[in-house]
Amino acid sequence: MTVHKIIIDTDPGIDDAMALHHAFADERLDVVGLTTVFGNVPVKTATRNAIHLTDLAGLNIPVAEGAATPLTIVPNPHADFVHGVEGFGDYPPQVPSREKDARSAAEFLCEVTKANPGEIIICAVGPLTNLALALQHDPEIAKNAKKVVIMGGAVDAPGNVTPFAEANIWNDPHAAQVVFDADWEVTLVGLDVTHSVSCNMDDFRDVTKNSPDIGKFLEQVSDYYIKFYTENVGVNGCYLHDPAAVIAITDPEFFEVKEAPLNTILEGDEVGNTIADPAKNGRPIKICFEVNDQGVKDTFLSTLKKADARRDARRSM
């Protein structure tokens, strides 16, 4: 069995919580740390939430706080109406068990990849500001990281915050372009595929039968999330945006990709739009455009059913 070492850059966020608990429960993933960024919630809230998620999973891994604002643009409003003011719907804010890492997210990303050259996959499921800042802090991270997997973008699909833009790219389009232009391997898991994969409340209730603690948490926060989708999107369930990016690391056979350099629109009505440009002189991005939706969903749910058992195994060590 291949075990992938990963750092997850995140802005928890309900689907971030789903992705993190999936990653914590998957024995094929070794999550060596988390970095936090503004997006669904302010960055300090994201850090608090990320530490709480590690607490629920029985993990004592570093959580390094990152960017509070985009590189250039005026910050967009946080997505309170989707994720709730505290990030987890109606779930009350929790007091973290420990302090955040002393390093910034950019420092953490650079130092850990440098200490483990060619071994660490960076999985970014929020705005890409921390990755852009890491490239500024130490450009060698592009060589030291094994690859980057991003939940973001809408290349051939419509956006989810505007007709053109996906939320993570829209929140910092300049950072996205810095990351796309860097000399490292990038896979983009965007709305072209994530809008094909969804779960409903019955799915989360089924997880709770097998993992009554972590499952119950996910069931509670998902209820808020699914109500948003039902009332505003017309979907009786929720899309697995961030979990799909994690699953693309362990199960790449579920995804079909095409390769092309990407341009991000930086201003105007289409700001945040991600456009494939085969004529551009740049490193091609692996763009996911087809997905085995049932394979992703089944992997997500079957892994979460083991979440409590994985936590208990950690606590017994």
mmCIF file of C-alpha atoms in Angstrom:
data_model
loop_
_atom_site.group_PDB
_atom_site.id
_atom_site.type_symbol
_atom_site.label_atom_id
_atom_site.label_comp_id
_atom_site.label_asym_id
_atom_site.label_seq_id
_atom_site.Cartn_x
_atom_site.Cartn_y
_atom_site.Cartn_z
ATOM 1 C CA MET A 1 0.000 0.000 0.000
ATOM 2 C CA THR A 2 1.344 3.412 -0.968
ATOM 3 C CA VAL A 3 1.108 6.018 1.783
ATOM 4 C CA HIS A 4 1.085 9.649 0.644
ATOM 5 C CA LYS A 5 2.474 12.351 2.921
ATOM 6 C CA ILE A 6 0.323 15.461 2.627
ATOM 7 C CA ILE A 7 -0.169 18.940 4.026
ATOM 8 C CA ILE A 8 -3.713 20.244 3.668
ATOM 9 C CA ASP A 9 -4.146 24.007 3.205
ATOM 10 C CA THR A 10 -7.669 24.731 4.361
ATOM 11 C CA ASP A 11 -10.323 27.257 5.450
ATOM 12 C CA PRO A 12 -12.765 25.104 7.490
ATOM 13 C CA GLY A 13 -15.676 25.296 6.374
ATOM 14 C CA ILE A 14 -18.082 22.382 6.273
ATOM 15 C CA ASP A 15 -16.801 20.586 3.184
ATOM 16 C CA ASP A 16 -13.273 21.212 4.503
ATOM 17 C CA ALA A 17 -14.304 19.320 7.641
ATOM 18 C CA MET A 18 -15.541 16.463 5.464
ATOM 19 C CA ALA A 19 -12.268 16.410 3.519
ATOM 20 C CA LEU A 20 -10.085 16.542 6.626
ATOM 21 C CA HIS A 21 -11.921 13.750 8.426
ATOM 22 C CA HIS A 22 -11.771 11.678 5.258
ATOM 23 C CA ALA A 23 -8.011 12.270 5.056
ATOM 24 C CA PHE A 24 -7.519 11.491 8.749
ATOM 25 C CA ALA A 25 -9.410 8.211 8.352
ATOM 26 C CA ASP A 26 -7.716 7.024 5.152
ATOM 27 C CA GLU A 27 -4.765 4.767 5.973
ATOM 28 C CA ARG A 28 -3.245 5.657 2.600
ATOM 29 C CA LEU A 29 -2.683 9.245 3.760
ATOM 30 C CA ASP A 30 -0.214 10.583 6.312
ATOM 31 C CA VAL A 31 -1.354 14.117 7.120
ATOM 32 C CA VAL A 32 1.804 15.746 8.471
ATOM 33 C CA GLY A 33 0.211 19.132 9.129
ATOM 34 C CA LEU A 34 -2.446 21.685 8.279
ATOM 35 C CA THR A 35 -2.140 25.280 7.156
ATOM 36 C CA THR A 36 -5.037 27.694 7.393
ATOM 37 C CA VAL A 37 -6.200 30.559 5.216
ATOM 38 C CA PHE A 38 -9.074 33.049 5.054
ATOM 39 C CA GLY A 39 -12.007 32.081 2.857
ATOM 40 C CA ASN A 40 -15.107 30.403 4.197
ATOM 41 C CA VAL A 41 -14.317 32.082 7.535
ATOM 42 C CA PRO A 42 -11.684 34.537 8.857
ATOM 43 C CA VAL A 43 -8.276 32.907 9.215
ATOM 44 C CA LYS A 44 -8.305 32.894 13.026
ATOM 45 C CA THR A 45 -11.618 31.039 12.944
ATOM 46 C CA ALA A 46 -10.179 28.662 10.346
ATOM 47 C CA THR A 47 -7.241 27.914 12.646
ATOM 48 C CA ARG A 48 -9.488 27.282 15.645
ATOM 49 C CA ASN A 49 -11.696 25.009 13.564
ATOM 50 C CA ALA A 50 -8.739 23.109 12.095
ATOM 51 C CA ILE A 51 -7.311 22.391 15.550
ATOM 52 C CA HIS A 52 -10.720 21.208 16.727
ATOM 53 C CA LEU A 53 -10.976 18.816 13.786
ATOM 54 C CA THR A 54 -7.598 17.296 14.708
ATOM 55 C CA ASP A 55 -8.815 16.987 18.306
ATOM 56 C CA LEU A 56 -11.902 15.070 17.149
ATOM 57 C CA ALA A 57 -9.665 12.730 15.159
ATOM 58 C CA GLY A 58 -7.189 12.140 17.994
ATOM 59 C CA LEU A 59 -4.347 13.765 16.070
ATOM 60 C CA ASN A 60 -1.670 16.069 17.450
ATOM 61 C CA ILE A 61 -0.257 17.525 14.241
ATOM 62 C CA PRO A 62 0.936 21.093 13.582
ATOM 63 C CA VAL A 63 -1.616 23.668 12.467
ATOM 64 C CA ALA A 64 0.087 26.777 11.040
ATOM 65 C CA GLU A 65 -1.944 29.928 10.518
ATOM 66 C CA GLY A 66 -1.619 31.705 7.197
ATOM 67 C CA ALA A 67 -2.966 34.623 5.211
ATOM 68 C CA ALA A 68 -5.819 36.758 6.507
ATOM 69 C CA THR A 69 -6.335 38.654 3.246
ATOM 70 C CA PRO A 70 -5.700 38.198 -0.499
ATOM 71 C CA LEU A 71 -2.464 39.316 -2.156
ATOM 72 C CA THR A 72 -3.952 42.268 -4.034
ATOM 73 C CA ILE A 73 -7.732 42.551 -4.171
ATOM 74 C CA VAL A 74 -10.079 43.854 -1.506
ATOM 75 C CA PRO A 75 -11.284 40.824 0.477
ATOM 76 C CA ASN A 76 -14.630 39.358 -0.494
ATOM 77 C CA PRO A 77 -17.203 38.667 2.240
ATOM 78 C CA HIS A 78 -16.866 35.356 4.036
ATOM 79 C CA ALA A 79 -19.415 32.692 3.065
ATOM 80 C CA ASP A 80 -21.464 32.896 6.286
ATOM 81 C CA PHE A 81 -24.665 32.036 4.439
ATOM 82 C CA VAL A 82 -23.147 28.729 3.272
ATOM 83 C CA HIS A 83 -21.039 27.602 6.238
ATOM 84 C CA GLY A 84 -22.383 29.670 9.143
ATOM 85 C CA VAL A 85 -20.605 32.470 10.984
ATOM 86 C CA GLU A 86 -18.378 30.044 12.892
ATOM 87 C CA GLY A 87 -17.758 27.809 9.877
ATOM 88 C CA PHE A 88 -19.608 24.692 11.015
ATOM 89 C CA GLY A 89 -23.224 25.731 10.650
ATOM 90 C CA ASP A 90 -25.049 25.688 13.991
ATOM 91 C CA TYR A 91 -22.246 23.738 15.698
ATOM 92 C CA PRO A 92 -20.954 25.911 18.570
ATOM 93 C CA PRO A 93 -17.359 27.170 18.531
ATOM 94 C CA GLN A 94 -14.961 25.006 20.512
ATOM 95 C CA VAL A 95 -11.915 25.904 22.589
ATOM 96 C CA PRO A 96 -8.847 24.345 20.923
ATOM 97 C CA SER A 97 -6.770 21.920 22.959
ATOM 98 C CA ARG A 98 -3.468 23.545 22.006
ATOM 99 C CA GLU A 99 -1.842 26.531 20.358
ATOM 100 C CA LYS A 100 -1.226 26.968 16.665
ATOM 101 C CA ASP A 101 2.251 26.329 15.271
ATOM 102 C CA ALA A 102 4.675 29.217 15.784
ATOM 103 C CA ARG A 103 5.478 29.380 12.069
ATOM 104 C CA SER A 104 3.390 31.094 9.429
ATOM 105 C CA ALA A 105 1.724 28.837 6.889
ATOM 106 C CA ALA A 106 4.235 29.914 4.222
ATOM 107 C CA GLU A 107 7.186 29.148 6.515
ATOM 108 C CA PHE A 108 5.692 25.805 7.508
ATOM 109 C CA LEU A 109 5.071 24.755 3.908
ATOM 110 C CA CYS A 110 8.593 25.689 2.872
ATOM 111 C CA GLU A 111 10.341 24.123 5.865
ATOM 112 C CA VAL A 112 8.476 20.817 5.834
ATOM 113 C CA THR A 113 8.831 20.283 2.081
ATOM 114 C CA LYS A 114 12.526 21.199 2.282
ATOM 115 C CA ALA A 115 13.050 18.657 5.063
ATOM 116 C CA ASN A 116 11.237 16.003 2.989
ATOM 117 C CA PRO A 117 12.191 16.783 -0.630
ATOM 118 C CA GLY A 118 9.992 15.102 -3.212
ATOM 119 C CA GLU A 119 7.772 13.499 -0.573
ATOM 120 C CA ILE A 120 5.076 16.008 0.418
ATOM 121 C CA ILE A 121 1.895 16.614 -1.579
ATOM 122 C CA ILE A 122 0.260 19.959 -0.849
ATOM 123 C CA CYS A 123 -3.522 19.675 -1.044
ATOM 124 C CA ALA A 124 -5.060 23.157 -1.177
ATOM 125 C CA VAL A 125 -8.809 23.377 -0.575
ATOM 126 C CA GLY A 126 -9.079 27.118 0.089
ATOM 127 C CA PRO A 127 -7.845 30.300 -1.589
ATOM 128 C CA LEU A 128 -4.275 29.872 -2.808
ATOM 129 C CA THR A 129 -2.717 32.794 -0.934
ATOM 130 C CA ASN A 130 -0.541 30.661 1.353
ATOM 131 C CA LEU A 131 0.951 28.801 -1.588
ATOM 132 C CA ALA A 132 1.739 32.045 -3.394
ATOM 133 C CA LEU A 133 3.359 33.442 -0.250
ATOM 134 C CA ALA A 134 5.363 30.246 0.163
ATOM 135 C CA LEU A 135 6.682 30.629 -3.376
ATOM 136 C CA GLN A 136 7.739 34.167 -2.486
ATOM 137 C CA HIS A 137 9.304 33.051 0.807
ATOM 138 C CA ASP A 138 11.353 30.267 -0.781
ATOM 139 C CA PRO A 139 10.968 29.587 -4.514
ATOM 140 C CA GLU A 140 12.664 26.216 -3.964
ATOM 141 C CA ILE A 141 9.364 24.898 -2.624
ATOM 142 C CA ALA A 142 8.372 24.335 -6.266
ATOM 143 C CA LYS A 143 11.186 21.773 -6.473
ATOM 144 C CA ASN A 144 10.837 20.379 -2.960
ATOM 145 C CA ALA A 145 7.074 19.660 -3.032
ATOM 146 C CA LYS A 146 6.117 16.400 -4.726
ATOM 147 C CA LYS A 147 3.080 18.037 -6.332
ATOM 148 C CA VAL A 148 0.110 20.284 -5.626
ATOM 149 C CA VAL A 149 -3.543 19.209 -5.783
ATOM 150 C CA ILE A 150 -6.051 22.061 -5.759
ATOM 151 C CA MET A 151 -9.772 22.179 -5.219
ATOM 152 C CA GLY A 152 -10.598 25.193 -7.311
ATOM 153 C CA GLY A 153 -11.510 26.603 -10.650
ATOM 154 C CA ALA A 154 -14.180 26.118 -13.255
ATOM 155 C CA VAL A 155 -12.556 25.644 -16.652
ATOM 156 C CA ASP A 156 -15.423 24.331 -18.787
ATOM 157 C CA ALA A 157 -18.136 24.608 -16.139
ATOM 158 C CA PRO A 158 -19.942 27.685 -14.801
ATOM 159 C CA GLY A 159 -18.789 29.188 -11.506
ATOM 160 C CA ASN A 160 -20.466 28.939 -8.122
ATOM 161 C CA VAL A 161 -19.990 32.523 -6.849
ATOM 162 C CA THR A 162 -20.365 34.256 -10.209
ATOM 163 C CA PRO A 163 -21.294 32.806 -13.611
ATOM 164 C CA PHE A 164 -17.561 32.516 -14.289
ATOM 165 C CA ALA A 165 -15.700 31.953 -11.013
ATOM 166 C CA GLU A 166 -15.287 29.250 -8.398
ATOM 167 C CA ALA A 167 -15.016 30.561 -4.829
ATOM 168 C CA ASN A 168 -11.414 29.652 -3.970
ATOM 169 C CA ILE A 169 -9.992 31.229 -7.126
ATOM 170 C CA TRP A 170 -12.362 34.220 -6.898
ATOM 171 C CA ASN A 171 -11.155 34.945 -3.350
ATOM 172 C CA ASP A 172 -7.564 35.451 -4.556
ATOM 173 C CA PRO A 173 -7.165 35.288 -8.337
ATOM 174 C CA HIS A 174 -3.673 36.817 -8.242
ATOM 175 C CA ALA A 175 -2.445 34.080 -5.900
ATOM 176 C CA ALA A 176 -3.998 31.455 -8.150
ATOM 177 C CA GLN A 177 -2.067 32.733 -11.142
ATOM 178 C CA VAL A 178 1.200 32.713 -9.175
ATOM 179 C CA VAL A 179 0.578 29.081 -8.246
ATOM 180 C CA PHE A 180 -0.426 28.083 -11.788
ATOM 181 C CA ASP A 181 2.714 29.697 -13.222
ATOM 182 C CA ALA A 182 5.151 28.049 -10.785
ATOM 183 C CA ASP A 183 7.347 25.189 -11.924
ATOM 184 C CA TRP A 184 5.665 22.362 -10.024
ATOM 185 C CA GLU A 185 3.150 19.666 -10.893
ATOM 186 C CA VAL A 186 -0.414 20.890 -10.336
ATOM 187 C CA THR A 187 -3.694 18.978 -10.561
ATOM 188 C CA LEU A 188 -6.874 21.071 -10.598
ATOM 189 C CA VAL A 189 -9.983 19.421 -9.167
ATOM 190 C CA GLY A 190 -12.601 22.018 -9.985
ATOM 191 C CA LEU A 191 -16.306 22.416 -10.536
ATOM 192 C CA ASP A 192 -15.946 20.547 -13.835
ATOM 193 C CA VAL A 193 -15.972 17.379 -11.705
ATOM 194 C CA THR A 194 -17.045 18.284 -8.163
ATOM 195 C CA HIS A 195 -20.538 19.271 -9.290
ATOM 196 C CA SER A 196 -21.013 15.632 -10.291
ATOM 197 C CA VAL A 197 -20.446 14.200 -6.790
ATOM 198 C CA SER A 198 -22.892 14.704 -3.929
ATOM 199 C CA CYS A 199 -24.157 13.195 -0.693
ATOM 200 C CA ASN A 200 -27.447 13.592 1.146
ATOM 201 C CA MET A 201 -28.470 13.389 4.793
ATOM 202 C CA ASP A 202 -29.186 9.671 4.584
ATOM 203 C CA ASP A 203 -25.572 9.137 3.554
ATOM 204 C CA PHE A 204 -24.284 10.994 6.610
ATOM 205 C CA ARG A 205 -26.739 9.208 8.920
ATOM 206 C CA ASP A 206 -25.366 5.941 7.591
ATOM 207 C CA VAL A 207 -21.820 7.067 8.442
ATOM 208 C CA THR A 208 -22.950 7.844 11.990
ATOM 209 C CA LYS A 209 -24.076 4.223 12.479
ATOM 210 C CA ASN A 210 -20.477 3.111 12.022
ATOM 211 C CA SER A 211 -18.626 6.146 13.441
ATOM 212 C CA PRO A 212 -21.007 7.558 16.063
ATOM 213 C CA ASP A 213 -18.698 10.367 17.229
ATOM 214 C CA ILE A 214 -17.086 11.827 14.114
ATOM 215 C CA GLY A 215 -20.067 10.738 12.039
ATOM 216 C CA LYS A 216 -22.459 12.601 14.325
ATOM 217 C CA PHE A 217 -20.369 15.766 14.040
ATOM 218 C CA LEU A 218 -20.391 15.533 10.240
ATOM 219 C CA GLU A 219 -24.100 14.747 10.231
ATOM 220 C CA GLN A 220 -24.832 17.850 12.317
ATOM 221 C CA VAL A 221 -22.762 20.274 10.257
ATOM 222 C CA SER A 222 -23.924 18.724 6.982
ATOM 223 C CA ASP A 223 -27.551 19.380 7.880
ATOM 224 C CA TYR A 224 -26.830 23.138 7.761
ATOM 225 C CA TYR A 225 -24.862 22.782 4.524
ATOM 226 C CA ILE A 226 -27.501 20.689 2.792
ATOM 227 C CA LYS A 227 -30.235 23.151 3.774
ATOM 228 C CA PHE A 228 -28.282 25.837 1.919
ATOM 229 C CA TYR A 229 -28.040 23.634 -1.170
ATOM 230 C CA THR A 230 -31.712 22.681 -1.024
ATOM 231 C CA GLU A 231 -32.940 26.247 -0.626
ATOM 232 C CA ASN A 232 -30.486 28.035 -2.917
ATOM 233 C CA VAL A 233 -29.161 25.538 -5.466
ATOM 234 C CA GLY A 234 -32.088 23.150 -5.772
ATOM 235 C CA VAL A 235 -29.954 20.117 -4.894
ATOM 236 C CA ASN A 236 -31.179 17.622 -2.283
ATOM 237 C CA GLY A 237 -27.704 17.075 -0.918
ATOM 238 C CA CYS A 238 -24.298 18.757 -0.997
ATOM 239 C CA TYR A 239 -21.389 18.644 -3.393
ATOM 240 C CA LEU A 240 -18.171 16.977 -2.224
ATOM 241 C CA HIS A 241 -15.862 19.759 -3.423
ATOM 242 C CA ASP A 242 -12.971 19.423 -0.979
ATOM 243 C CA PRO A 243 -13.211 15.654 -0.395
ATOM 244 C CA ALA A 244 -12.884 15.126 -4.159
ATOM 245 C CA ALA A 245 -9.487 16.854 -4.138
ATOM 246 C CA VAL A 246 -8.236 14.559 -1.366
ATOM 247 C CA ILE A 247 -9.560 11.485 -3.159
ATOM 248 C CA ALA A 248 -7.812 12.572 -6.359
ATOM 249 C CA ILE A 249 -4.539 11.918 -4.499
ATOM 250 C CA THR A 250 -5.327 8.351 -3.426
ATOM 251 C CA ASP A 251 -7.585 7.320 -6.313
ATOM 252 C CA PRO A 252 -6.473 9.198 -9.431
ATOM 253 C CA GLU A 253 -8.067 6.530 -11.617
ATOM 254 C CA PHE A 254 -11.466 8.069 -10.771
ATOM 255 C CA PHE A 255 -10.537 11.210 -12.719
ATOM 256 C CA GLU A 256 -9.830 11.937 -16.374
ATOM 257 C CA VAL A 257 -7.493 14.837 -16.977
ATOM 258 C CA LYS A 258 -6.436 17.058 -19.818
ATOM 259 C CA GLU A 259 -3.356 19.258 -19.726
ATOM 260 C CA ALA A 260 -3.001 22.949 -20.566
ATOM 261 C CA PRO A 261 -1.525 26.096 -19.006
ATOM 262 C CA LEU A 262 -4.110 28.202 -17.176
ATOM 263 C CA ASN A 263 -4.874 31.907 -17.202
ATOM 264 C CA THR A 264 -6.857 33.508 -14.381
ATOM 265 C CA ILE A 265 -8.923 36.609 -15.095
ATOM 266 C CA LEU A 266 -7.737 39.193 -12.560
ATOM 267 C CA GLU A 267 -10.317 41.966 -12.908
ATOM 268 C CA GLY A 268 -13.687 42.857 -14.370
ATOM 269 C CA ASP A 269 -16.909 40.876 -14.541
ATOM 270 C CA GLU A 270 -15.082 37.586 -15.123
ATOM 271 C CA VAL A 271 -12.586 37.946 -12.271
ATOM 272 C CA GLY A 272 -11.596 34.514 -10.997
ATOM 273 C CA ASN A 273 -12.387 32.733 -14.246
ATOM 274 C CA THR A 274 -9.861 29.980 -15.044
ATOM 275 C CA ILE A 275 -9.192 29.615 -18.759
ATOM 276 C CA ALA A 276 -7.186 26.850 -20.403
ATOM 277 C CA ASP A 277 -4.731 28.313 -22.907
ATOM 278 C CA PRO A 278 -2.860 25.607 -24.875
ATOM 279 C CA ALA A 279 -0.905 28.317 -26.715
ATOM 280 C CA LYS A 280 0.472 29.824 -23.512
ATOM 281 C CA ASN A 281 4.161 29.287 -22.816
ATOM 282 C CA GLY A 282 3.912 27.722 -19.380
ATOM 283 C CA ARG A 283 3.840 24.466 -17.480
ATOM 284 C CA PRO A 284 0.617 22.557 -18.251
ATOM 285 C CA ILE A 285 -1.857 22.043 -15.434
ATOM 286 C CA LYS A 286 -3.621 18.680 -15.086
ATOM 287 C CA ILE A 287 -7.269 19.684 -15.293
ATOM 288 C CA CYS A 288 -9.837 17.121 -14.157
ATOM 289 C CA PHE A 289 -12.767 17.115 -16.571
ATOM 290 C CA GLU A 290 -14.481 13.729 -16.052
ATOM 291 C CA VAL A 291 -15.075 11.816 -12.829
ATOM 292 C CA ASN A 292 -16.311 8.435 -11.661
ATOM 293 C CA ASP A 293 -18.796 10.069 -9.320
ATOM 294 C CA GLN A 294 -19.971 6.830 -7.727
ATOM 295 C CA GLY A 295 -16.394 5.749 -7.096
ATOM 296 C CA VAL A 296 -15.590 9.022 -5.334
ATOM 297 C CA LYS A 297 -18.776 8.933 -3.264
ATOM 298 C CA ASP A 298 -18.341 5.292 -2.242
ATOM 299 C CA THR A 299 -14.702 5.882 -1.266
ATOM 300 C CA PHE A 300 -15.641 8.952 0.764
ATOM 301 C CA LEU A 301 -18.415 7.228 2.697
ATOM 302 C CA SER A 302 -16.623 3.921 3.271
ATOM 303 C CA THR A 303 -13.558 5.768 4.585
ATOM 304 C CA LEU A 304 -15.577 7.941 6.975
ATOM 305 C CA LYS A 305 -17.228 4.840 8.397
ATOM 306 C CA LYS A 306 -13.771 3.936 9.740
ATOM 307 C CA ALA A 307 -13.110 7.384 11.242
ATOM 308 C CA ASP A 308 -13.874 6.498 14.874
ATOM 309 C CA ALA A 309 -11.887 3.261 14.642
ATOM 310 C CA ARG A 310 -8.873 5.130 13.255
ATOM 311 C CA ARG A 311 -9.150 7.695 16.051
ATOM 312 C CA ASP A 312 -9.371 4.968 18.694
ATOM 313 C CA ALA A 313 -6.317 3.235 17.234
ATOM 314 C CA ARG A 314 -4.319 6.471 17.506
ATOM 315 C CA ARG A 315 -5.360 7.008 21.109
ATOM 316 C CA SER A 316 -4.316 3.489 22.059
ATOM 317 C CA MET A 317 -0.786 3.924 20.685
#
